[in-house]
CSV table of C-alpha atoms in Angstrom, one decimal:
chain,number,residue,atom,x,y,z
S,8,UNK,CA,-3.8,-1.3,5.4
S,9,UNK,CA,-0.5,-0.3,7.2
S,10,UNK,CA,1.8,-1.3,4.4
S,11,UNK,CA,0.1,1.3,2.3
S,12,UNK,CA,0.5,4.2,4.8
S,13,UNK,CA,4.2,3.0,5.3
S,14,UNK,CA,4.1,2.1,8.8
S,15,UNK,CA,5.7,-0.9,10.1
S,16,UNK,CA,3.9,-3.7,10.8
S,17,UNK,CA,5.5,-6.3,14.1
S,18,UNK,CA,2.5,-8.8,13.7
S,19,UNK,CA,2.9,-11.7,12.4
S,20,UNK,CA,0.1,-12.5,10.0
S,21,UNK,CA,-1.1,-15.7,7.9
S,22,UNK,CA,-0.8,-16.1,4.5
S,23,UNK,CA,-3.3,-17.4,1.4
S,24,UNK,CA,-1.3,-19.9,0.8
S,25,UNK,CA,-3.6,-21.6,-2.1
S,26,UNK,CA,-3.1,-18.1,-3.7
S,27,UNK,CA,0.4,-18.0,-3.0
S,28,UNK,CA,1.3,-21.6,-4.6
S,29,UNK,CA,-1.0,-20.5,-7.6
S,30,UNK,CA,0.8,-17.5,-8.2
S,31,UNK,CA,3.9,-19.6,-7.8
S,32,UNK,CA,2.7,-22.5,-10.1
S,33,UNK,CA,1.8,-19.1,-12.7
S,34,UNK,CA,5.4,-18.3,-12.6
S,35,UNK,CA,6.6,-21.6,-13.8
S,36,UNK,CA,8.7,-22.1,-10.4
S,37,UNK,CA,9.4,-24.7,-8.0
S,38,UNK,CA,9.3,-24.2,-4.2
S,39,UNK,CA,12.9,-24.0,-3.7
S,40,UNK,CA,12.8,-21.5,-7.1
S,41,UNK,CA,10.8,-19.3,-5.2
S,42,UNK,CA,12.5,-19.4,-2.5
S,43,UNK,CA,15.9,-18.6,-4.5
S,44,UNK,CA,13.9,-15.6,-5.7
S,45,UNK,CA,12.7,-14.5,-2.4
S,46,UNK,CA,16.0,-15.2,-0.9
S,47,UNK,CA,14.5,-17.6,1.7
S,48,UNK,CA,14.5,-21.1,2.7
S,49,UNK,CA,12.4,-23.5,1.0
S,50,UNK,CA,10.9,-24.6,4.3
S,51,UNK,CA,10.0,-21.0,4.7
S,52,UNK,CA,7.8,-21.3,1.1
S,53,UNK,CA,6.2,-24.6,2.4
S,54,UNK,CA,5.1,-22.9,5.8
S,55,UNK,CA,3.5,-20.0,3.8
S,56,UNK,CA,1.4,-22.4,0.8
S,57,UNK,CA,0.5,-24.0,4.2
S,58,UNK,CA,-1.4,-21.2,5.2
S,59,UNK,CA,1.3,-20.4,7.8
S,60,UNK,CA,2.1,-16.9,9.4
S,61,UNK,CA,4.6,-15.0,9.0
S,62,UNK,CA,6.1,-11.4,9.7
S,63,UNK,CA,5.0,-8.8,7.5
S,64,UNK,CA,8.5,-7.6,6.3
S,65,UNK,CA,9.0,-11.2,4.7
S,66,UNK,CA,4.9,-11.3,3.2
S,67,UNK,CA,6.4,-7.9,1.3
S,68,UNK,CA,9.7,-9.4,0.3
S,69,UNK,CA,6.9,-12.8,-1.4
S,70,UNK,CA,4.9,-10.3,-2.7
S,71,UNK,CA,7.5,-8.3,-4.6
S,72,UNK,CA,9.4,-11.6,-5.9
S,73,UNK,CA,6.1,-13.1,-7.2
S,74,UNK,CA,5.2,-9.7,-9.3
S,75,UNK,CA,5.3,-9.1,-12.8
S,76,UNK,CA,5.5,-5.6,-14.7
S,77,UNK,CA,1.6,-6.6,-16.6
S,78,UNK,CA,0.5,-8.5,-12.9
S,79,UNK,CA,2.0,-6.2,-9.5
S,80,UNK,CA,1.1,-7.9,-6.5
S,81,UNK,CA,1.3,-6.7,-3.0
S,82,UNK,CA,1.6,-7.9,0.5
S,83,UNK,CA,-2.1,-7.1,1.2
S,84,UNK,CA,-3.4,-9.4,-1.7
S,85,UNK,CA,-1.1,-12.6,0.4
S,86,UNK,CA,-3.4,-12.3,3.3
S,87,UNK,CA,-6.6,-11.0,2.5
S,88,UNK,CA,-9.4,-13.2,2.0
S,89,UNK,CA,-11.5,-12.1,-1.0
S,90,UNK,CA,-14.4,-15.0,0.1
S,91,UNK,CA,-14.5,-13.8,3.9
S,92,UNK,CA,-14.8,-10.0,2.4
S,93,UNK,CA,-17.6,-10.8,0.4
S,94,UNK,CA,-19.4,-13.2,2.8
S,95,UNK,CA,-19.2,-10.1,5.4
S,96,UNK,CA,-20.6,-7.8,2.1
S,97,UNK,CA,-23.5,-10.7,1.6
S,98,UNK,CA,-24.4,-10.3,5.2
S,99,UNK,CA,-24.4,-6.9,5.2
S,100,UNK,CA,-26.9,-6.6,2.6
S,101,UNK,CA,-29.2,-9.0,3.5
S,102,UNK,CA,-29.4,-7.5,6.9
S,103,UNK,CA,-28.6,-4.1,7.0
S,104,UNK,CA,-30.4,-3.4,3.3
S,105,UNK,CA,-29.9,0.4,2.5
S,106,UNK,CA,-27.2,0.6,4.9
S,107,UNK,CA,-25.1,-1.9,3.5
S,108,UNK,CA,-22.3,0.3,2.5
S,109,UNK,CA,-22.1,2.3,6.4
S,110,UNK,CA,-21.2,-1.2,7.8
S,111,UNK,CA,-19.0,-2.5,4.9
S,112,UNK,CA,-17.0,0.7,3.7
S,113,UNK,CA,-14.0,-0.8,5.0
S,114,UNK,CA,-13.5,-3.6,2.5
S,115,UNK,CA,-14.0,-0.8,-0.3
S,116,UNK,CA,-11.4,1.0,-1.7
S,117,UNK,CA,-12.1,4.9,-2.1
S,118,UNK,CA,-12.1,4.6,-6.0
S,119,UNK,CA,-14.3,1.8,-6.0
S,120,UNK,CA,-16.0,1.4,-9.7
S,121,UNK,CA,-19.7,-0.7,-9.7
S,122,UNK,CA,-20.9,-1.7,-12.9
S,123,UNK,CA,-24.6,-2.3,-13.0
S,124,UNK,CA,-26.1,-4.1,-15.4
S,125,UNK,CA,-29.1,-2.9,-17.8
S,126,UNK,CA,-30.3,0.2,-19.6
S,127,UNK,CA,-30.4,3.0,-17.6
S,128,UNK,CA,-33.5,4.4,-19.3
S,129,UNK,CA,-35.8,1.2,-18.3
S,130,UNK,CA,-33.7,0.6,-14.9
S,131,UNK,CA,-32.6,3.6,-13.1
S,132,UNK,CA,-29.8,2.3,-10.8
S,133,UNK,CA,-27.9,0.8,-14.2
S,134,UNK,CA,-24.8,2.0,-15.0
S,135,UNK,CA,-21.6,2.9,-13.6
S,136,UNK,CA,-21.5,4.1,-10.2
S,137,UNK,CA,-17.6,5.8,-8.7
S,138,UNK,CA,-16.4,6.0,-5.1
S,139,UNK,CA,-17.8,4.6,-2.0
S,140,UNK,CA,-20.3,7.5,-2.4
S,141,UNK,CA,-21.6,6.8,-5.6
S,142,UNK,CA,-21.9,3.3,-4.7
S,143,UNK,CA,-24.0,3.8,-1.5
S,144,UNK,CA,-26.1,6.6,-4.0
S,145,UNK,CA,-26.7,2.9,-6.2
S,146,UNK,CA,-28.3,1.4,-2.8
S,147,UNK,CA,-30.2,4.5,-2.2
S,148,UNK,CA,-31.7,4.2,-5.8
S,149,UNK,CA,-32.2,0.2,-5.9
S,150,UNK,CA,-34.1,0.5,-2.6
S,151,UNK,CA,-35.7,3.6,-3.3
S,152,UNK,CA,-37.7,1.1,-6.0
S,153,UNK,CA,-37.4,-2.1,-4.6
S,154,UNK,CA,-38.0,-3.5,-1.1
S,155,UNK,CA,-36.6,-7.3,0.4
S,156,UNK,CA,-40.2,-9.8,0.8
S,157,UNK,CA,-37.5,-12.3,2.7
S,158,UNK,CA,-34.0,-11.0,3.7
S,159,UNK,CA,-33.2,-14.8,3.9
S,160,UNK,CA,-33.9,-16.2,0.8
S,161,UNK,CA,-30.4,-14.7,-0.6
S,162,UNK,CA,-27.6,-16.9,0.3
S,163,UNK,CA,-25.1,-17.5,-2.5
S,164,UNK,CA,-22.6,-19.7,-3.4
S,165,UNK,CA,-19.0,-18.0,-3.5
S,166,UNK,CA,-16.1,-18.5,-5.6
S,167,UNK,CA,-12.9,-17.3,-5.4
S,168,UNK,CA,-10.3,-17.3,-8.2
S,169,UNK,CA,-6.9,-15.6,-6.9
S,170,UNK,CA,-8.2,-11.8,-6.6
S,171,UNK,CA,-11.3,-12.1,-7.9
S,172,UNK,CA,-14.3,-13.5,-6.0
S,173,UNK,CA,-17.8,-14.0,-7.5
S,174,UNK,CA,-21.4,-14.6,-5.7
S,175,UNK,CA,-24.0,-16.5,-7.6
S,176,UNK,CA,-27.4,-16.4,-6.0
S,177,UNK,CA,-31.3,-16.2,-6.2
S,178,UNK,CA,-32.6,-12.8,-5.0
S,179,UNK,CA,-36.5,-11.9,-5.0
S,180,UNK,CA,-37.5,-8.0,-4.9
S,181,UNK,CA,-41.1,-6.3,-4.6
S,182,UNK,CA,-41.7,-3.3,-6.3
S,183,UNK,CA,-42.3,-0.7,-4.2
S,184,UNK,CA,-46.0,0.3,-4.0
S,185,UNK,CA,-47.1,-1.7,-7.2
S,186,UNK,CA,-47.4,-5.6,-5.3
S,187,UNK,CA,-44.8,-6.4,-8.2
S,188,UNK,CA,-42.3,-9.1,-7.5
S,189,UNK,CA,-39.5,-10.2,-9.3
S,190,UNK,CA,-37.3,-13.4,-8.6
S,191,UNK,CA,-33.7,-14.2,-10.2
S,192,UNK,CA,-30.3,-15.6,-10.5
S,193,UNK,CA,-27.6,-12.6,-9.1
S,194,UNK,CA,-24.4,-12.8,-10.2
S,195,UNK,CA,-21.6,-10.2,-8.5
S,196,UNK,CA,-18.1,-10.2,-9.2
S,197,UNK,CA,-15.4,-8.2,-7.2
S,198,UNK,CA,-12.2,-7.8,-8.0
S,199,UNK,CA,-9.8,-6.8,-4.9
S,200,UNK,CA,-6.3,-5.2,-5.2
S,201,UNK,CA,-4.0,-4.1,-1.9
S,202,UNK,CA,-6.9,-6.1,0.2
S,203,UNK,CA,-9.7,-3.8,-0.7
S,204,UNK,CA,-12.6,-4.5,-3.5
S,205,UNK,CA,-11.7,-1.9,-6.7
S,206,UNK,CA,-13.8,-3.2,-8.5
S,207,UNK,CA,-17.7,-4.8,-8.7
S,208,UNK,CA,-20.6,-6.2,-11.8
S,209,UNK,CA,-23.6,-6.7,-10.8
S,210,UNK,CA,-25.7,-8.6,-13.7
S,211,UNK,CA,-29.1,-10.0,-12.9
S,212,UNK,CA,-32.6,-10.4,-15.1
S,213,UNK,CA,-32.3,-7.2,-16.5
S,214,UNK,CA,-34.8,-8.2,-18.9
S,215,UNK,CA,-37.4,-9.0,-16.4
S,216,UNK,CA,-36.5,-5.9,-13.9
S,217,UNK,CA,-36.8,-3.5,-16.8
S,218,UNK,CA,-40.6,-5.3,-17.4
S,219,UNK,CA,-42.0,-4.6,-14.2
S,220,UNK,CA,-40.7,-0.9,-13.9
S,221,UNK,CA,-42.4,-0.3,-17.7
S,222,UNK,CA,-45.8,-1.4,-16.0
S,223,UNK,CA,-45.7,0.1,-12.8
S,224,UNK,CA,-44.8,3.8,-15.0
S,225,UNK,CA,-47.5,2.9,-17.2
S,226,UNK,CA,-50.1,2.5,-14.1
S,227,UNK,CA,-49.1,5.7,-12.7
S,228,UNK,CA,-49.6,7.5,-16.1
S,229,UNK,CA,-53.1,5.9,-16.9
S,230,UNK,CA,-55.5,8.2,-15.7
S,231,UNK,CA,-57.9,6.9,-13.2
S,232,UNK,CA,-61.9,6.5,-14.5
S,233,UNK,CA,-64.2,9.0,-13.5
S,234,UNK,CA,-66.5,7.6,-10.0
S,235,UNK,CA,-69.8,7.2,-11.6
């Protein structure tokens, strides 16, 4: 975002103003302490936990006076939404599929890190994957295996908590070429900082994945019977 690359910012812009009274209410502060902090009115704190807007010079000012040296925060985090980032990743999978990270690279920082869960030896896209590159190599390897029966039987529930936001959901996959299904709770959390996702788990049946990969290997290695 533009506070990052230093350039000034003349729109005014509305702030997460659950987030901000939480991080205020972390602090141990009143409204009008915050506003001492800040240097601003106390009305000016009641029109931001409102959800108000406000210039981007005073969001930066809210930000810095609500950090800490173990907890920075910064004006980005006041006014992104974590759960309108991750309903737009959500949608993206479920309709663009392998493509998912062409159409969503915005929301991703450049170092993202996506921890995948399982053994990589039984489930070939587990791990950890860097950068928006290695996580769009992840896609290419989950739906190099598996393909989508219904692209609308994933719709999960989100939660957001500050800057972390978690999706909890029932995905089925078919194993490519092997009639295979599998079908199981999903749960992804992200973790955003400066208004950009740095950080994802994925965890899902790993048990159950791993299964289904062991017999379709063991098919392709049993030799076929001689035609009699």
């Amino acid at each position: 975002m533009a506070w990052q690359s230093g350039k000034s910012l003349k729109r005014s812009m509305r702030v997460r103003g659950e987030f901000l009274r939480l991080l205020r209410e972390q602090q141990g502060w009143t409204q009008d302490q915050l506003a001492d902090h800040a240097g601003y009115s106390d009305r000016l704190i009641r029109k931001a936990e409102a959800g108000g807007a406000l210039h981007p010079d005073t969001i930066e000012v809210l930000a810095d006076a609500l950090s800490t040296e173990t907890a920075p925060i910064f004006p980005e985090d006041l006014v992104t939404s974590p759960a309108a980032a991750v309903r737009s990743f959500v949608e993206a999978y479920r309709k663009k599929e392998r493509q998912l990270v062409a159409n969503f690279h915005t929301h991703l920082d450049d170092n993202v890190e996506c921890f995948v869960a399982g053994d990589p030896e039984q489930i070939p896209f587990a791990g950890i994957w860097k950068t928006v590159d290695g996580f769009d190599s992840f896609w290419g390897s989950f739906f190099q295996l598996f393909s989508r029966p219904s692209k609308e039987l994933y719709t999960p529930t989100v939660v957001t908590d500050g800057l972390t936001c978690i999706a909890i959901g029932q995905e089925q996959v078919e194993l490519k070429d092997a009639n295979q299904m599998t079908q199981s709770w999903v749960t992804i959390m992200f973790k955003f900082e400066r208004g950009k996702i740095v950080k994802i788990d994925d965890f899902f049946d790993t048990a159950a994945t791993a299964q289904i990969i062991r017999e379709m290997r063991a098919k392709r290695q049993t030799p076929k019977s001689p035609e009699t």
